[in-house]
Each structure stands twice: as C-alpha cells, then as structure tokens.
Short mmCIF file of C-alpha atoms in Angstrom, two decimals:
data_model
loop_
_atom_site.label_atom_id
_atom_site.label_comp_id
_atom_site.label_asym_id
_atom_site.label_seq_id
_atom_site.Cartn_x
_atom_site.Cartn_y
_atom_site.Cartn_z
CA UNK A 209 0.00 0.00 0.00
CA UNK A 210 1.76 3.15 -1.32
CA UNK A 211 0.87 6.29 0.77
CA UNK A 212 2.68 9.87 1.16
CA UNK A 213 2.23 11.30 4.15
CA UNK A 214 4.67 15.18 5.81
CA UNK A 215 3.49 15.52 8.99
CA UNK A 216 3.06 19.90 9.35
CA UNK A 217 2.38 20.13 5.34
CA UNK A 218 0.12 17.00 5.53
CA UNK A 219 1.17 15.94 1.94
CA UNK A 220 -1.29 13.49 0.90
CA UNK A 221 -1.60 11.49 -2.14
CA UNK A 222 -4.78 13.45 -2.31
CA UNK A 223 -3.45 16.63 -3.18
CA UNK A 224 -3.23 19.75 -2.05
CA UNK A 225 -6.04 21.76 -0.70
CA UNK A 226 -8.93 22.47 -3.08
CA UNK A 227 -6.92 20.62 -5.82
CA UNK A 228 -7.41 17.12 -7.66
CA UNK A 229 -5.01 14.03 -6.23
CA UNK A 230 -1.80 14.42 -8.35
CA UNK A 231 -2.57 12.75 -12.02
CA UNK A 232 -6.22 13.60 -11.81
CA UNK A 233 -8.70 10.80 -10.36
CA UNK A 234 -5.13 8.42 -10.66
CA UNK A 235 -6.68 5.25 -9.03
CA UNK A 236 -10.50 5.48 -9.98
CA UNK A 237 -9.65 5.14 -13.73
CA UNK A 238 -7.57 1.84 -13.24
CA UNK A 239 -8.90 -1.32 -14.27
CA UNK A 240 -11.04 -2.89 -11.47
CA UNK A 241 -9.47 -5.59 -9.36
CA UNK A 242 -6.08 -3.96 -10.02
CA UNK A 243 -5.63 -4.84 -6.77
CA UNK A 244 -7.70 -7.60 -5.33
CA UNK A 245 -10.71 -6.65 -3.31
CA UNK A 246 -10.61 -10.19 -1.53
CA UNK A 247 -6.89 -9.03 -0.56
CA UNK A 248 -6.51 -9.92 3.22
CA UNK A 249 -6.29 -6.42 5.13
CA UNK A 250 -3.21 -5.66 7.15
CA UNK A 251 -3.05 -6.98 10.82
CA UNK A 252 -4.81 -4.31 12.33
CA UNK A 253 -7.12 -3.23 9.39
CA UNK A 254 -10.12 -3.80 7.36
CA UNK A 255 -11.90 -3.50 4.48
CA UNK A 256 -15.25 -1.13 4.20
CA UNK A 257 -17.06 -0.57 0.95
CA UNK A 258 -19.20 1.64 -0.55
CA UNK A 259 -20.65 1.56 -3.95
CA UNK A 260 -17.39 0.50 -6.02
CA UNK A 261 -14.85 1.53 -3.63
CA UNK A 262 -12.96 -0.30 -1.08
CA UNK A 263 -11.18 1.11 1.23
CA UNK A 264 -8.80 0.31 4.52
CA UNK A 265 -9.70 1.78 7.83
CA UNK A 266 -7.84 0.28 11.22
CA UNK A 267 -9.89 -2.04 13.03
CA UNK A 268 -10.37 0.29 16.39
CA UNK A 269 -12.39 2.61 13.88
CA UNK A 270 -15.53 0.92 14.80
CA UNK A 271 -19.38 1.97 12.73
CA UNK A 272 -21.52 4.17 14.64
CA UNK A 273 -23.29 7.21 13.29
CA UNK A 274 -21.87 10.83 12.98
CA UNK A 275 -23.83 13.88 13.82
CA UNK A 276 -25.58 15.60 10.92
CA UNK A 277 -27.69 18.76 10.69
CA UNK A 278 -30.24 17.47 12.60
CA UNK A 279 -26.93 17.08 15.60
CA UNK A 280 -29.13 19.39 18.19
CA UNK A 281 -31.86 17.33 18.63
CA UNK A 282 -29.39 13.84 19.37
CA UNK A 283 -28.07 16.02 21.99
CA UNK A 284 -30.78 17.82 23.95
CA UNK A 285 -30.42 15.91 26.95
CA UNK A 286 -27.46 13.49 26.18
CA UNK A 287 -24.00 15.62 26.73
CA UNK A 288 -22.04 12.17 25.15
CA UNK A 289 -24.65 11.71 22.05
CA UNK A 290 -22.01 11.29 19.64
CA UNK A 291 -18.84 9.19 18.80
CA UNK A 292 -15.93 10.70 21.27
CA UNK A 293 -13.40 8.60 19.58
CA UNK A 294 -12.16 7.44 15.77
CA UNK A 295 -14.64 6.01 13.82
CA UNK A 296 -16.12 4.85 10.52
CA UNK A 297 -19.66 6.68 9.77
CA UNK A 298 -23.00 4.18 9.10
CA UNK A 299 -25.51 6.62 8.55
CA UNK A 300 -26.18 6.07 5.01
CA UNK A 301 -27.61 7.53 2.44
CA UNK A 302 -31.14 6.71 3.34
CA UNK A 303 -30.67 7.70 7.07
CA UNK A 304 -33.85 10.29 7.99
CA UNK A 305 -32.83 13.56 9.18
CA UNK A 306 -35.24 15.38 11.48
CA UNK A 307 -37.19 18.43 9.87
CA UNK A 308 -34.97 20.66 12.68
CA UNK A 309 -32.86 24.26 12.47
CA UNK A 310 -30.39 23.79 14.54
CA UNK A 311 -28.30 26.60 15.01
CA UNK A 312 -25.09 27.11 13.11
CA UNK A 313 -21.62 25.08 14.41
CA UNK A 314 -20.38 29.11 13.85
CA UNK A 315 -16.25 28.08 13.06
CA UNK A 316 -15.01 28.17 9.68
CA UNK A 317 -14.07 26.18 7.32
CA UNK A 318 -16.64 23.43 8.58
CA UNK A 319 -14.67 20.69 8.26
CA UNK A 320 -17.16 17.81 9.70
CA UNK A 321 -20.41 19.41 7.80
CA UNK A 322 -23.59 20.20 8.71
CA UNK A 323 -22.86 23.07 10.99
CA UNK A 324 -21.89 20.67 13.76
CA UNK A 325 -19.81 22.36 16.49
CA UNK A 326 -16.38 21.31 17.18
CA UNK A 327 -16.88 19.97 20.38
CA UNK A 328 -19.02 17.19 18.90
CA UNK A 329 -16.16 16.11 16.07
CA UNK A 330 -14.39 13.10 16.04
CA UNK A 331 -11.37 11.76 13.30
CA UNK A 332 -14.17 9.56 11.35
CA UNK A 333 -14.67 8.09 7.57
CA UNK A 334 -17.52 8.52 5.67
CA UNK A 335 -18.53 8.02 1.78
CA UNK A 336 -20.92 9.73 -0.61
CA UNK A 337 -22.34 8.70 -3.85
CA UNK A 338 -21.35 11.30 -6.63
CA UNK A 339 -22.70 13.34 -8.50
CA UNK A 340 -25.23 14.47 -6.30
CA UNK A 341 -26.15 18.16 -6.39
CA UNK A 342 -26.15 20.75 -3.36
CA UNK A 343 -24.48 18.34 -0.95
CA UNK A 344 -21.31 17.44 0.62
CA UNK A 345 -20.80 15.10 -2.97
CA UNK A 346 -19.92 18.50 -4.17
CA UNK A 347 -17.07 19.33 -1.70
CA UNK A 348 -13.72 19.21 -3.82
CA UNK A 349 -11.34 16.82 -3.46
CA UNK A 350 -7.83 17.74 -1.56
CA UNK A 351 -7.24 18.71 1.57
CA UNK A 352 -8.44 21.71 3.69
CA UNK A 353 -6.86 21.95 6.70
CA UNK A 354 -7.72 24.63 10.23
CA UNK A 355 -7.60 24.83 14.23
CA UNK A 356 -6.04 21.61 14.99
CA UNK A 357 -8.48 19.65 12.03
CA UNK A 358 -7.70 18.41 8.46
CA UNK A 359 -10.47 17.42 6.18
CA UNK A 360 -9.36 14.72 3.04
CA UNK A 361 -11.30 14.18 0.16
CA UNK A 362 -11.21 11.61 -2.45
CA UNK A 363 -13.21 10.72 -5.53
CA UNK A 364 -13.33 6.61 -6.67
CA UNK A 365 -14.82 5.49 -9.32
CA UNK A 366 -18.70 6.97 -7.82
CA UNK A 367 -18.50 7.46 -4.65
CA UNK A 368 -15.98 10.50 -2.66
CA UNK A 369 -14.50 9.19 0.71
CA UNK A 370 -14.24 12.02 3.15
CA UNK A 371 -11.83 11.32 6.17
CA UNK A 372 -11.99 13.96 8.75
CA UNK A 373 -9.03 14.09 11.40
CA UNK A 374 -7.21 15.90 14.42
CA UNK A 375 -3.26 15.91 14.48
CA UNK A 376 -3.27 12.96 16.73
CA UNK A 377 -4.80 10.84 13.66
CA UNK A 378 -3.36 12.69 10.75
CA UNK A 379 -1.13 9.48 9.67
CA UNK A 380 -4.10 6.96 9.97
CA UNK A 381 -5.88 9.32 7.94
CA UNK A 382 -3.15 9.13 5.14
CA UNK A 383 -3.08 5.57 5.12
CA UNK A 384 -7.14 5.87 4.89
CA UNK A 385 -7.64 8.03 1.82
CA UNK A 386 -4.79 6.83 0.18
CA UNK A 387 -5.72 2.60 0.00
CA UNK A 388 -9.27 3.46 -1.48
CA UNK A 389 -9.29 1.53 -4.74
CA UNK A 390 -12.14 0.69 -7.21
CA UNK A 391 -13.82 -2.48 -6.95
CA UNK A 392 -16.74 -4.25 -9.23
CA UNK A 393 -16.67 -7.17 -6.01
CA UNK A 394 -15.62 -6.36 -2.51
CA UNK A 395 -14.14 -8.01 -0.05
CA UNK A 396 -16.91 -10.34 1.43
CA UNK A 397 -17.84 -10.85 -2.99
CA UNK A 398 -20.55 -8.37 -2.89
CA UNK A 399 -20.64 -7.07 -6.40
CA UNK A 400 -20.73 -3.17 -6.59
CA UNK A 401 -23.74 -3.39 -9.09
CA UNK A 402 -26.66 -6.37 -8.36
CA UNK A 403 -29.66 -7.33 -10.33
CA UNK A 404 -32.09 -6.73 -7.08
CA UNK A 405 -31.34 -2.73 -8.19
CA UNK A 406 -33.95 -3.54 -11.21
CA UNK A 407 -37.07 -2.86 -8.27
CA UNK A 408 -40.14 -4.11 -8.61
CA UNK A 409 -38.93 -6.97 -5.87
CA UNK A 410 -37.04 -8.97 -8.35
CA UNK A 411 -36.53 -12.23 -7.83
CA UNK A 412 -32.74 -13.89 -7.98
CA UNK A 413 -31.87 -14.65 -10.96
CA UNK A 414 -30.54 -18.58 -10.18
CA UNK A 415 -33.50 -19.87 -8.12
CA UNK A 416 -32.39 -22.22 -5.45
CA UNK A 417 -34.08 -23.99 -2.40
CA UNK A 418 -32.76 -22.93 1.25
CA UNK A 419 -34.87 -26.35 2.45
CA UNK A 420 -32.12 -28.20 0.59
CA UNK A 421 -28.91 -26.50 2.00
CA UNK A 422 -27.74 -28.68 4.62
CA UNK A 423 -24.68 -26.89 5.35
CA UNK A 424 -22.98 -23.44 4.93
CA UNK A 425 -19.22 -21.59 5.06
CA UNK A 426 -20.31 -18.08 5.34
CA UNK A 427 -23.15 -15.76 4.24
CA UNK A 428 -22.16 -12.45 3.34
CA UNK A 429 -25.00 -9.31 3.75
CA UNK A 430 -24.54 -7.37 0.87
CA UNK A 431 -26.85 -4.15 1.19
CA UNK A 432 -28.12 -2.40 -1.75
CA UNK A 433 -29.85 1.07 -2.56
CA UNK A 434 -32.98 0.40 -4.75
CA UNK A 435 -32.68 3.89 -5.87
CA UNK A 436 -29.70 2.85 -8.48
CA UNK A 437 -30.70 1.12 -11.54
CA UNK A 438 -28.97 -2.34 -12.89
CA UNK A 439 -25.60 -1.79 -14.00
CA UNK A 440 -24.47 1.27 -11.64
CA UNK A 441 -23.22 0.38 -8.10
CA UNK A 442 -25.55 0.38 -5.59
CA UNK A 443 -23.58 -1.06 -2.92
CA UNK A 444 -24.24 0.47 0.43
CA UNK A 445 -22.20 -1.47 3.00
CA UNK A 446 -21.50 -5.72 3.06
CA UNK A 447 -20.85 -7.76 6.03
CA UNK A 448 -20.03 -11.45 6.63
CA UNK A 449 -21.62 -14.09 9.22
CA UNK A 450 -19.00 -17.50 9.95
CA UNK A 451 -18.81 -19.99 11.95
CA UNK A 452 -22.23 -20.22 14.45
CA UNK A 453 -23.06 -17.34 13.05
CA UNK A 454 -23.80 -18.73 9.59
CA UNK A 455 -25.11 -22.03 11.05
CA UNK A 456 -27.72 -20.25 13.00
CA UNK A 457 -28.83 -18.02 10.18
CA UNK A 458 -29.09 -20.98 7.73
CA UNK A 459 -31.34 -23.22 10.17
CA UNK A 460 -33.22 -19.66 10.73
CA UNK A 461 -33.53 -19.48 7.35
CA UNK A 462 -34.58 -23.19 6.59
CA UNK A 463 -36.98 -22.88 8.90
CA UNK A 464 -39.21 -19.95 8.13
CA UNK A 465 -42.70 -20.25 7.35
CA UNK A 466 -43.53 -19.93 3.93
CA UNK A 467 -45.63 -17.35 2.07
CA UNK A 468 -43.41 -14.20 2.95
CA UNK A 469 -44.29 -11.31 5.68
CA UNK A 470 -45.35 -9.68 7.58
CA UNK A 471 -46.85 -7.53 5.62
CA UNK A 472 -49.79 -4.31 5.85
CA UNK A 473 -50.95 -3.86 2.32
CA UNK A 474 -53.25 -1.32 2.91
CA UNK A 475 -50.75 1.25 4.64
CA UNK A 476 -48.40 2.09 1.68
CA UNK A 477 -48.67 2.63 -2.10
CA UNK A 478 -48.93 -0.22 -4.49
CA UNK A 479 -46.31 0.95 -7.16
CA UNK A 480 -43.08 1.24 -5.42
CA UNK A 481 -41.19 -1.31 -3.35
CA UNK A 482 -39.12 0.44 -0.31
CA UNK A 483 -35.18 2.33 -0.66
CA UNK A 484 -33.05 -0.54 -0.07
CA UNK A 485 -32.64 -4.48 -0.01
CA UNK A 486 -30.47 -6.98 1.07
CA UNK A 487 -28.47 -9.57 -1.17
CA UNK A 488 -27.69 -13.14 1.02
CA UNK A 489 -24.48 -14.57 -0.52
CA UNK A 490 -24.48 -18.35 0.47
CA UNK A 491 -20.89 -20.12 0.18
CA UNK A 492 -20.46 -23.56 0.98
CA UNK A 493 -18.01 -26.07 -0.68
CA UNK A 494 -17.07 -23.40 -3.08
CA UNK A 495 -20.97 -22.95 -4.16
CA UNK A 496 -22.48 -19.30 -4.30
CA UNK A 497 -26.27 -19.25 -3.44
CA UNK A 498 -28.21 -15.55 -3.47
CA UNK A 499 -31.19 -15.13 -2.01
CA UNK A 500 -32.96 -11.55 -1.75
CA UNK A 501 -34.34 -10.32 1.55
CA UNK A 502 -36.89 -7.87 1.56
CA UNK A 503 -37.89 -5.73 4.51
CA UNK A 504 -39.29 -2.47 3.56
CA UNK A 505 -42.41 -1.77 2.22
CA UNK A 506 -45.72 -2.87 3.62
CA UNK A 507 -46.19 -6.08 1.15
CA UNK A 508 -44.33 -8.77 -0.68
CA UNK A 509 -41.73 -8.51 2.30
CA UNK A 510 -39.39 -11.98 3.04
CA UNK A 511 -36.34 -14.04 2.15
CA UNK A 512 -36.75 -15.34 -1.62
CA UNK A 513 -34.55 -17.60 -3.04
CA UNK A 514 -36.10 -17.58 -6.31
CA UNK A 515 -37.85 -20.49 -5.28
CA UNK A 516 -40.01 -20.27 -2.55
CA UNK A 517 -40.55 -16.39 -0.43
CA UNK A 518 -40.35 -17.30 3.12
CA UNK A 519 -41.32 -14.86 6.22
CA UNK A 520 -39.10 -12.75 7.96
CA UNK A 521 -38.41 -13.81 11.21
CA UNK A 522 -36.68 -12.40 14.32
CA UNK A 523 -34.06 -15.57 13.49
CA UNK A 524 -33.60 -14.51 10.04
CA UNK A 525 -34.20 -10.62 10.10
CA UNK A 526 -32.22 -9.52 13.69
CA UNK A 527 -28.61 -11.03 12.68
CA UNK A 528 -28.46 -9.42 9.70
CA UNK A 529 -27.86 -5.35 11.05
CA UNK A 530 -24.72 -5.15 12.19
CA UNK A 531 -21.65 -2.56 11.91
CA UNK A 532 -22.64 -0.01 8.96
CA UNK A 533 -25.64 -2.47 8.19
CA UNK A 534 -28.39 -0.41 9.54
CA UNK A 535 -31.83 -0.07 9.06
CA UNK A 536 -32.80 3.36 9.45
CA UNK A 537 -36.53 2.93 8.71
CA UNK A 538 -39.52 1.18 6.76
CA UNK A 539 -42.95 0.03 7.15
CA UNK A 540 -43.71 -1.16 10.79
CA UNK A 541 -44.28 -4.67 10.83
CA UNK A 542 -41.29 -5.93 9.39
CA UNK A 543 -39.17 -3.27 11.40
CA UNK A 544 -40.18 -4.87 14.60
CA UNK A 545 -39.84 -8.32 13.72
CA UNK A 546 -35.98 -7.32 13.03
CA UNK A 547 -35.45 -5.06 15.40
CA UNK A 548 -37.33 -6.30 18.51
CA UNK A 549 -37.93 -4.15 21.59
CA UNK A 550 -36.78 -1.28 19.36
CA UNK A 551 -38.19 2.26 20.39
CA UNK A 552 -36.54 3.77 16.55
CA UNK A 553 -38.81 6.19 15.41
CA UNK A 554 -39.85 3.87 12.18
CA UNK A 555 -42.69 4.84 9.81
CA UNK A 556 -45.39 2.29 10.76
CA UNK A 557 -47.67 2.98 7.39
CA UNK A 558 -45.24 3.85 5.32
CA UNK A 559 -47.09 5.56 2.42
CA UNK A 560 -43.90 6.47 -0.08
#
C-alpha cells in the first residue's frame, strides 16, 4: 500500500487543498481488481465498501453514526450523544434527518459538515455517492486543513470518501484516503452493481431452495440502494456471518414459514417497493447461493430464493444489522420483527 504522508504540510496522495489528487482521479480510472478486493487487510485493518470503492480503515475505527444537521436534537439531553473517539460513519444515504434548524456550528471552514460544532467532532470516515447536487458530494477533493483539524477528500470510481481528522490521527488518515481503490466485487464478494437494483422486488436470478442446504461456510450481507438502476453500483455497505453465526442463520432461514411477511398492504402505495434491499451470498463447498431479503415496504416482504418467499423472522431478520448495516426505517411490521424491543422512530404505514 503506497501512501505519502509530511506531517506539518500534511502531503497526501490526495493533493493539495482544493486541488485534484496528483494525475487527476489516478486510481479510480484503473482497471477494477487492479488490486484484489478479496486481498486480506493488514493486521490491524479492514476493508469497508461503498458503492465501487474499497477502502482500509484500522480495526479500532468501529461503525456508529456521525452527527448531521439534525446534531441538536441527538443532543438535547445526552451531553455524550455522539462518537468521542475514531470512527467509521454508518448513517447512510437513506438515514432520515429530522425536519430541525439547529443553530449554526459558527467556526469556519466546517470541516465535519452540517454546521456541527467542534466539540461534537471526532477523526471519522464517511462516503458519498457522486454526482449528487447541493451536498457534501460536491465538496472538492484535496485537503483543507484549520484549528487543529484536516479534512481529506477523495473521488473513486462513484463514490468521494471524506476522512476527517485531528493531528493525533493525521497518519491513519493518510493511510485511509490513500488505500481506497475501485472495486466491481468487494471483499466479502458483494458485487458493486446487483440485479435486485432492477425494483419491482425482483426475484434472484438462479432460483435455489434454502430447504435443501444442509450446510454453509459463510453468508455475506450485501446491502443495496434500490434507488440505483442495474448496472451502476448500488452497494451500500457488506458484512459477513461465519462460523455459528452462519449455522444459525441458515437453520433460521430453513426454517421460516412460507408465504413471505409480515406484511400491511393497505398502509403504503402499491407501485413502489421500499429504498433498499439486502443480497444473502451463500458459500459452501465453493458454491455461491443468493437469495434476496426484503424488509421495507408494507407487502411482498421476506427471504426469496427464487424459489419459494419465506417470512421474515426475528431468526432470520435480527442477525443481519450489524456494523454499517443499519436499518434506518420502513414500514412497521417488518421493522419490529428485526429489530425487537426497538423504540426507533420507524414509519409504521409507510405511504412512499
């Protein structure tokens, strides 16, 4: 992993403020897989993705969500609301944001976004799908750098990773922006692009039957945006179960009534099918099985593996959110079958 890194200067492979990284967008117009998504990360280190980019982030970066505009109302009432140490952002891109003015972080440049105040920052990673217009997708990449904070901005393939940092963190951060690479599969063999984009709650593509898989290696989560179409990524975020894990998933999974649910028909409209999905990659024995789980509308919700839709299932729903895996919403029935004893604020007739 090549990386620059002059501690004072901060010269990043990035470039320098408001600039492009040296060569133009360099990595992001290599071939894919010039360097193996399925690489093992460095002791220490792993792999997060996000639409067709990979990158490395050490392992004590944990997921949890960063503050956003909405940052006043997490904190009315909870002083420690927000990450007070490194992390890797999982609010994604279909995270709600409460309808709130919060009142303006007032220190420039803002770094972090959002008009959080400084006190609430943390050195954190988070990714954006590009080109998006009037958001941070629009912030340049380079490096901007003020009061003890440096802000690092890359563009891969679609997506821009944005690494925020204090001094303390500056040479993580180099070794951050500069390993994210383009990928058409990441790490746990989530492709970057996945026919369940195509809506409508497609069905896999290579119908199989769960009933008749006895045994399993590992199922990877792959989580996708409906909101791309077929052929551009979609990725949001991938995950991998192993071991007892996977075992208890699969007998979950084997297991669930079929017929699909639960669903509320009458609570949402009949011509669109929820903002994001979930892609089960099944490997055992060197055999890939894909089943598509379904979750967020108010009908036609389940695990389908092309062959039979099955319910969802606290066994089959609740192990899949995990890390930057999140659910941040949906019709109501499903969302408590997944997520029981949950208080989230979750649209209960979700009406689109």
């Amino acid at each position: 992993m090549m990386w620059a890194l002059a501690i004072g200067s901060v010269a990043l492979a990035c470039g320098q403020a408001g600039g492009a990284a040296p060569g133009g967008r360099g990595p992001e117009a290599a071939a894919p897989g010039e360097r193996a998504a399925s690489e093992a990360s460095e002791s220490g280190w792993r792999s997060e993705s996000f639409r067709d980019v990979v990158v490395e982030v050490p392992a004590s970066w944990e997921p949890a969500p960063a503050p956003g505009g909405d940052w006043c109302a997490a904190v009315e009432g909870r002083p420690a609301a927000f990450p007070d140490r490194p992390y890797v952002d999982s609010r994604g891109p279909h995270q709600a944001v409460r309808t709130i003015a919060c009142p303006g972080g007032g220190q420039e440049p803002d770094l972090h976004g959002g008009g959080v105040p400084r006190e609430h920052w943390s050195p954190h990673v988070r990714f954006a799908a590009t080109p998006v217009a009037g958001g941070i997708e629009e912030v340049p990449d380079g490096q901007v750098s003020a009061n003890g904070w440096t802000r690092l901005v890359r563009t891969v393939g679609s997506a821009k990773v944005f690494v925020l940092t204090d001094d303390a963190h500056i040479e993580e951060a180099g070794r951050i922006i500069a390993s994210a690479r383009r990928a058409e599969v990441d790490h746990h063999g989530c492709a970057a692009s996945s026919p369940i984009q195509a809506g409508g709650f497609a069905r896999p593509p290579a119908p199989f039957d769960l009933a008749r898989l006895d045994v399993v290696d590992t199922i990877a989560v792959c989580h996708y945006g409906l909101d791309s179409p077929v052929g551009s990524p979609g990725l949001l975020a991938s995950r991998e179960l192993g071991g007892t894990g996977a075992t208890a998933l699969l007998a979950a999974l084997r297991t669930a009534p079929a017929g699909g649910g639960p669903d509320t028909p009458d609570t949402c409209a009949h011509d669109r099918w929820g903002d994001t999905a979930i892609v089960l990659r099944l490997t055992a024995g060197g055999s890939v099985h894909e089943a598509y789980v379904y979750y967020d509308w108010c009908f036609r919700n389940g695990v389908d593996d092309g062959t039979t839709l099955r319910g969802l299932t606290t066994g089959t729903c609740a192990p899949l959110w995990s890390g930057r895996v999140v659910q941040s919403g949906g019709s109501g029935a499903p969302f408590r079958v997944c997520h029981p004893g949950s208080v989230s604020a979750v649209n209960p007739t979700k009406t689109g």
